[in-house]
């Protein structure tokens, strides 16, 4: 068996090249650019979501703190209002009348009198009626108009 040497192959001349690698590289660059743009949009959306969560949490925590402070005042006997039960409460009017730049607004009323029943028992004098309704509204910025998040809490507190 006689072996013949492999013939030497001449590399392709530039006139025979078509530039297919250039097209593949350009398509890969376009795909990488699209992945980068989508990644930036996802990061921006996550930043907005975390910012909104922070604003909502600040507003809620402000309202919660105001409710707890008012419960301490009620328990010590320093804060409550008697309200005319014949006039229904208008929350919109209350917010518009009291939105003077404070970050929180609070309203506490003795609801035992309006209900006609005290938590200590029926027919007890109104000094012993101990069910209080506290409404607190808080926002995350200095003024209500510039706030991105507003929280309202409405609680019933029974004075011990």
PDB file of C-alpha atoms in Angstrom:
ATOM      1  CA  UNK A   1       0.000   0.000   0.000  1.00  0.00           C
ATOM      2  CA  UNK A   2       1.465   3.177  -1.151  1.00  0.00           C
ATOM      3  CA  UNK A   3       0.819   6.403   0.754  1.00  0.00           C
ATOM      4  CA  UNK A   4       0.487   9.602  -1.066  1.00  0.00           C
ATOM      5  CA  UNK A   5       1.083  12.858   0.774  1.00  0.00           C
ATOM      6  CA  UNK A   6      -1.897  15.056   1.326  1.00  0.00           C
ATOM      7  CA  UNK A   7      -2.126  17.804  -1.192  1.00  0.00           C
ATOM      8  CA  UNK A   8      -1.472  21.284   0.130  1.00  0.00           C
ATOM      9  CA  UNK A   9      -4.646  23.420   0.241  1.00  0.00           C
ATOM     10  CA  UNK A  10      -4.455  27.019  -0.691  1.00  0.00           C
ATOM     11  CA  UNK A  11      -6.359  29.324   1.724  1.00  0.00           C
ATOM     12  CA  UNK A  12      -9.356  31.118   0.330  1.00  0.00           C
ATOM     13  CA  UNK A  13      -8.521  34.356  -1.333  1.00  0.00           C
ATOM     14  CA  UNK A  14     -10.250  37.580  -0.225  1.00  0.00           C
ATOM     15  CA  UNK A  15     -12.301  37.591  -3.398  1.00  0.00           C
ATOM     16  CA  UNK A  16     -14.028  34.363  -2.288  1.00  0.00           C
ATOM     17  CA  UNK A  17     -14.943  35.559   1.273  1.00  0.00           C
ATOM     18  CA  UNK A  18     -18.496  36.763   1.781  1.00  0.00           C
ATOM     19  CA  UNK A  19     -18.328  38.326   5.306  1.00  0.00           C
ATOM     20  CA  UNK A  20     -20.748  35.968   7.092  1.00  0.00           C
ATOM     21  CA  UNK A  21     -18.941  36.459  10.407  1.00  0.00           C
ATOM     22  CA  UNK A  22     -19.620  40.185  10.226  1.00  0.00           C
ATOM     23  CA  UNK A  23     -23.369  39.569   9.981  1.00  0.00           C
ATOM     24  CA  UNK A  24     -23.327  37.111  12.874  1.00  0.00           C
ATOM     25  CA  UNK A  25     -21.328  39.550  15.024  1.00  0.00           C
ATOM     26  CA  UNK A  26     -23.743  42.408  14.249  1.00  0.00           C
ATOM     27  CA  UNK A  27     -26.755  40.275  15.160  1.00  0.00           C
ATOM     28  CA  UNK A  28     -25.072  39.274  18.430  1.00  0.00           C
ATOM     29  CA  UNK A  29     -24.362  42.940  19.243  1.00  0.00           C
ATOM     30  CA  UNK A  30     -27.995  43.859  18.586  1.00  0.00           C
ATOM     31  CA  UNK A  31     -29.173  41.040  20.864  1.00  0.00           C
ATOM     32  CA  UNK A  32     -26.786  42.159  23.628  1.00  0.00           C
ATOM     33  CA  UNK A  33     -27.997  45.758  23.281  1.00  0.00           C
ATOM     34  CA  UNK A  34     -31.630  44.615  23.605  1.00  0.00           C
ATOM     35  CA  UNK A  35     -30.804  42.554  26.695  1.00  0.00           C
ATOM     36  CA  UNK A  36     -29.075  45.612  28.204  1.00  0.00           C
ATOM     37  CA  UNK A  37     -32.074  47.873  27.515  1.00  0.00           C
ATOM     38  CA  UNK A  38     -34.479  45.364  29.072  1.00  0.00           C
ATOM     39  CA  UNK A  39     -32.196  45.033  32.103  1.00  0.00           C
ATOM     40  CA  UNK A  40     -32.164  48.815  32.589  1.00  0.00           C
ATOM     41  CA  UNK A  41     -35.956  48.969  32.376  1.00  0.00           C
ATOM     42  CA  UNK A  42     -36.305  46.190  34.960  1.00  0.00           C
ATOM     43  CA  UNK A  43     -33.879  47.948  37.322  1.00  0.00           C
ATOM     44  CA  UNK A  44     -35.742  51.250  36.925  1.00  0.00           C
ATOM     45  CA  UNK A  45     -39.086  49.567  37.644  1.00  0.00           C
ATOM     46  CA  UNK A  46     -37.701  47.894  40.764  1.00  0.00           C
ATOM     47  CA  UNK A  47     -36.328  51.224  41.989  1.00  0.00           C
ATOM     48  CA  UNK A  48     -39.741  52.853  41.530  1.00  0.00           C
ATOM     49  CA  UNK A  49     -41.471  49.996  43.339  1.00  0.00           C
ATOM     50  CA  UNK A  50     -39.117  50.226  46.312  1.00  0.00           C
ATOM     51  CA  UNK A  51     -39.574  54.008  46.433  1.00  0.00           C
ATOM     52  CA  UNK A  52     -43.364  53.635  46.441  1.00  0.00           C
ATOM     53  CA  UNK A  53     -43.146  50.974  49.151  1.00  0.00           C
ATOM     54  CA  UNK A  54     -41.043  53.328  51.291  1.00  0.00           C
ATOM     55  CA  UNK A  55     -43.530  56.187  50.829  1.00  0.00           C
ATOM     56  CA  UNK A  56     -46.511  53.980  51.709  1.00  0.00           C
ATOM     57  CA  UNK A  57     -44.709  52.586  54.739  1.00  0.00           C
ATOM     58  CA  UNK A  58     -43.788  56.084  55.991  1.00  0.00           C
ATOM     59  CA  UNK A  59     -47.395  57.245  55.645  1.00  0.00           C
ATOM     60  CA  UNK A  60     -48.750  54.162  57.411  1.00  0.00           C
ATOM     61  CA  UNK A  61     -46.217  54.357  60.240  1.00  0.00           C
ATOM     62  CA  UNK A  62     -47.054  58.050  60.771  1.00  0.00           C
ATOM     63  CA  UNK A  63     -50.767  57.296  61.051  1.00  0.00           C
ATOM     64  CA  UNK A  64     -50.141  54.313  63.308  1.00  0.00           C
ATOM     65  CA  UNK A  65     -47.931  56.386  65.639  1.00  0.00           C
ATOM     66  CA  UNK A  66     -50.573  59.113  65.843  1.00  0.00           C
ATOM     67  CA  UNK A  67     -53.285  56.569  66.716  1.00  0.00           C
ATOM     68  CA  UNK A  68     -51.114  55.068  69.463  1.00  0.00           C
ATOM     69  CA  UNK A  69     -50.318  58.550  70.872  1.00  0.00           C
ATOM     70  CA  UNK A  70     -54.012  59.399  70.920  1.00  0.00           C
ATOM     71  CA  UNK A  71     -54.843  56.144  72.712  1.00  0.00           C
ATOM     72  CA  UNK A  72     -52.343  57.090  75.426  1.00  0.00           C
ATOM     73  CA  UNK A  73     -54.012  60.509  75.715  1.00  0.00           C
ATOM     74  CA  UNK A  74     -57.471  58.932  75.925  1.00  0.00           C
ATOM     75  CA  UNK A  75     -56.298  56.475  78.575  1.00  0.00           C
ATOM     76  CA  UNK A  76     -54.947  59.385  80.635  1.00  0.00           C
ATOM     77  CA  UNK A  77     -58.203  61.332  80.152  1.00  0.00           C
ATOM     78  CA  UNK A  78     -56.764  64.256  78.168  1.00  0.00           C
ATOM     79  CA  UNK A  79     -58.191  63.769  74.667  1.00  0.00           C
ATOM     80  CA  UNK A  80     -61.712  63.116  73.454  1.00  0.00           C
ATOM     81  CA  UNK A  81     -64.560  65.042  71.880  1.00  0.00           C
ATOM     82  CA  UNK A  82     -68.307  64.751  72.165  1.00  0.00           C
ATOM     83  CA  UNK A  83     -69.843  64.921  68.761  1.00  0.00           C
ATOM     84  CA  UNK A  84     -73.310  65.803  67.612  1.00  0.00           C
ATOM     85  CA  UNK A  85     -74.687  62.400  66.630  1.00  0.00           C
ATOM     86  CA  UNK A  86     -77.425  63.906  64.446  1.00  0.00           C
ATOM     87  CA  UNK A  87     -74.853  65.260  61.961  1.00  0.00           C
ATOM     88  CA  UNK A  88     -73.093  62.529  59.989  1.00  0.00           C
ATOM     89  CA  UNK A  89     -69.312  62.660  59.799  1.00  0.00           C
ATOM     90  CA  UNK A  90     -67.989  63.869  56.421  1.00  0.00           C
ATOM     91  CA  UNK A  91     -64.450  62.552  55.965  1.00  0.00           C
ATOM     92  CA  UNK A  92     -63.777  64.604  52.822  1.00  0.00           C
ATOM     93  CA  UNK A  93     -64.716  67.849  54.544  1.00  0.00           C
ATOM     94  CA  UNK A  94     -62.583  66.875  57.553  1.00  0.00           C
ATOM     95  CA  UNK A  95     -59.531  66.264  55.351  1.00  0.00           C
ATOM     96  CA  UNK A  96     -60.027  69.462  53.344  1.00  0.00           C
ATOM     97  CA  UNK A  97     -60.557  71.587  56.475  1.00  0.00           C
ATOM     98  CA  UNK A  98     -57.553  70.179  58.318  1.00  0.00           C
ATOM     99  CA  UNK A  99     -54.991  69.750  55.520  1.00  0.00           C
ATOM    100  CA  UNK A 100     -52.887  72.678  56.695  1.00  0.00           C
ATOM    101  CA  UNK A 101     -49.444  71.227  56.069  1.00  0.00           C
ATOM    102  CA  UNK A 102     -49.293  68.817  58.991  1.00  0.00           C
ATOM    103  CA  UNK A 103     -48.078  65.361  58.138  1.00  0.00           C
ATOM    104  CA  UNK A 104     -50.810  63.770  60.292  1.00  0.00           C
ATOM    105  CA  UNK A 105     -54.389  64.592  61.215  1.00  0.00           C
ATOM    106  CA  UNK A 106     -56.269  62.900  64.029  1.00  0.00           C
ATOM    107  CA  UNK A 107     -59.877  62.873  65.175  1.00  0.00           C
ATOM    108  CA  UNK A 108     -61.022  61.123  68.354  1.00  0.00           C
ATOM    109  CA  UNK A 109     -64.677  60.923  69.456  1.00  0.00           C
ATOM    110  CA  UNK A 110     -66.530  59.112  72.206  1.00  0.00           C
ATOM    111  CA  UNK A 111     -68.789  56.824  70.180  1.00  0.00           C
ATOM    112  CA  UNK A 112     -70.486  55.347  73.227  1.00  0.00           C
ATOM    113  CA  UNK A 113     -72.701  58.407  73.463  1.00  0.00           C
ATOM    114  CA  UNK A 114     -73.781  58.263  69.802  1.00  0.00           C
ATOM    115  CA  UNK A 115     -74.464  54.539  70.070  1.00  0.00           C
ATOM    116  CA  UNK A 116     -76.541  55.087  73.188  1.00  0.00           C
ATOM    117  CA  UNK A 117     -74.637  52.400  75.007  1.00  0.00           C
ATOM    118  CA  UNK A 118     -71.511  52.619  77.134  1.00  0.00           C
ATOM    119  CA  UNK A 119     -68.999  49.836  77.190  1.00  0.00           C
ATOM    120  CA  UNK A 120     -69.380  49.704  80.980  1.00  0.00           C
ATOM    121  CA  UNK A 121     -73.119  49.090  80.680  1.00  0.00           C
ATOM    122  CA  UNK A 122     -76.378  50.649  79.512  1.00  0.00           C
ATOM    123  CA  UNK A 123     -77.538  53.825  81.186  1.00  0.00           C
ATOM    124  CA  UNK A 124     -74.186  54.831  82.692  1.00  0.00           C
ATOM    125  CA  UNK A 125     -73.390  58.549  82.822  1.00  0.00           C
ATOM    126  CA  UNK A 126     -71.424  59.882  79.889  1.00  0.00           C
ATOM    127  CA  UNK A 127     -68.267  60.417  81.981  1.00  0.00           C
ATOM    128  CA  UNK A 128     -68.000  56.636  82.198  1.00  0.00           C
ATOM    129  CA  UNK A 129     -68.601  55.892  78.520  1.00  0.00           C
ATOM    130  CA  UNK A 130     -65.323  54.421  77.368  1.00  0.00           C
ATOM    131  CA  UNK A 131     -65.518  53.519  73.652  1.00  0.00           C
ATOM    132  CA  UNK A 132     -63.537  55.918  71.478  1.00  0.00           C
ATOM    133  CA  UNK A 133     -63.117  56.030  67.735  1.00  0.00           C
ATOM    134  CA  UNK A 134     -59.836  57.463  66.485  1.00  0.00           C
ATOM    135  CA  UNK A 135     -59.271  58.336  62.849  1.00  0.00           C
ATOM    136  CA  UNK A 136     -55.764  59.264  61.712  1.00  0.00           C
ATOM    137  CA  UNK A 137     -54.613  60.372  58.285  1.00  0.00           C
ATOM    138  CA  UNK A 138     -50.943  60.663  57.413  1.00  0.00           C
ATOM    139  CA  UNK A 139     -48.899  61.323  54.288  1.00  0.00           C
ATOM    140  CA  UNK A 140     -45.249  60.871  53.396  1.00  0.00           C
ATOM    141  CA  UNK A 141     -44.351  64.458  52.413  1.00  0.00           C
ATOM    142  CA  UNK A 142     -44.668  67.825  54.138  1.00  0.00           C
ATOM    143  CA  UNK A 143     -47.924  68.711  52.388  1.00  0.00           C
ATOM    144  CA  UNK A 144     -50.841  66.607  51.256  1.00  0.00           C
ATOM    145  CA  UNK A 145     -50.609  67.946  47.694  1.00  0.00           C
ATOM    146  CA  UNK A 146     -46.974  66.906  47.225  1.00  0.00           C
ATOM    147  CA  UNK A 147     -47.400  63.467  48.793  1.00  0.00           C
ATOM    148  CA  UNK A 148     -47.190  60.317  46.762  1.00  0.00           C
ATOM    149  CA  UNK A 149     -48.745  58.150  49.449  1.00  0.00           C
ATOM    150  CA  UNK A 150     -51.521  58.707  51.986  1.00  0.00           C
ATOM    151  CA  UNK A 151     -52.603  56.324  54.740  1.00  0.00           C
ATOM    152  CA  UNK A 152     -55.721  56.390  56.893  1.00  0.00           C
ATOM    153  CA  UNK A 153     -56.348  54.325  60.006  1.00  0.00           C
ATOM    154  CA  UNK A 154     -59.653  54.071  61.851  1.00  0.00           C
ATOM    155  CA  UNK A 155     -59.661  52.306  65.223  1.00  0.00           C
ATOM    156  CA  UNK A 156     -61.976  51.653  68.151  1.00  0.00           C
ATOM    157  CA  UNK A 157     -60.328  52.004  71.560  1.00  0.00           C
ATOM    158  CA  UNK A 158     -61.964  50.900  74.791  1.00  0.00           C
ATOM    159  CA  UNK A 159     -60.570  52.804  77.724  1.00  0.00           C
ATOM    160  CA  UNK A 160     -59.553  50.434  80.515  1.00  0.00           C
TER     161      UNK A 160
END
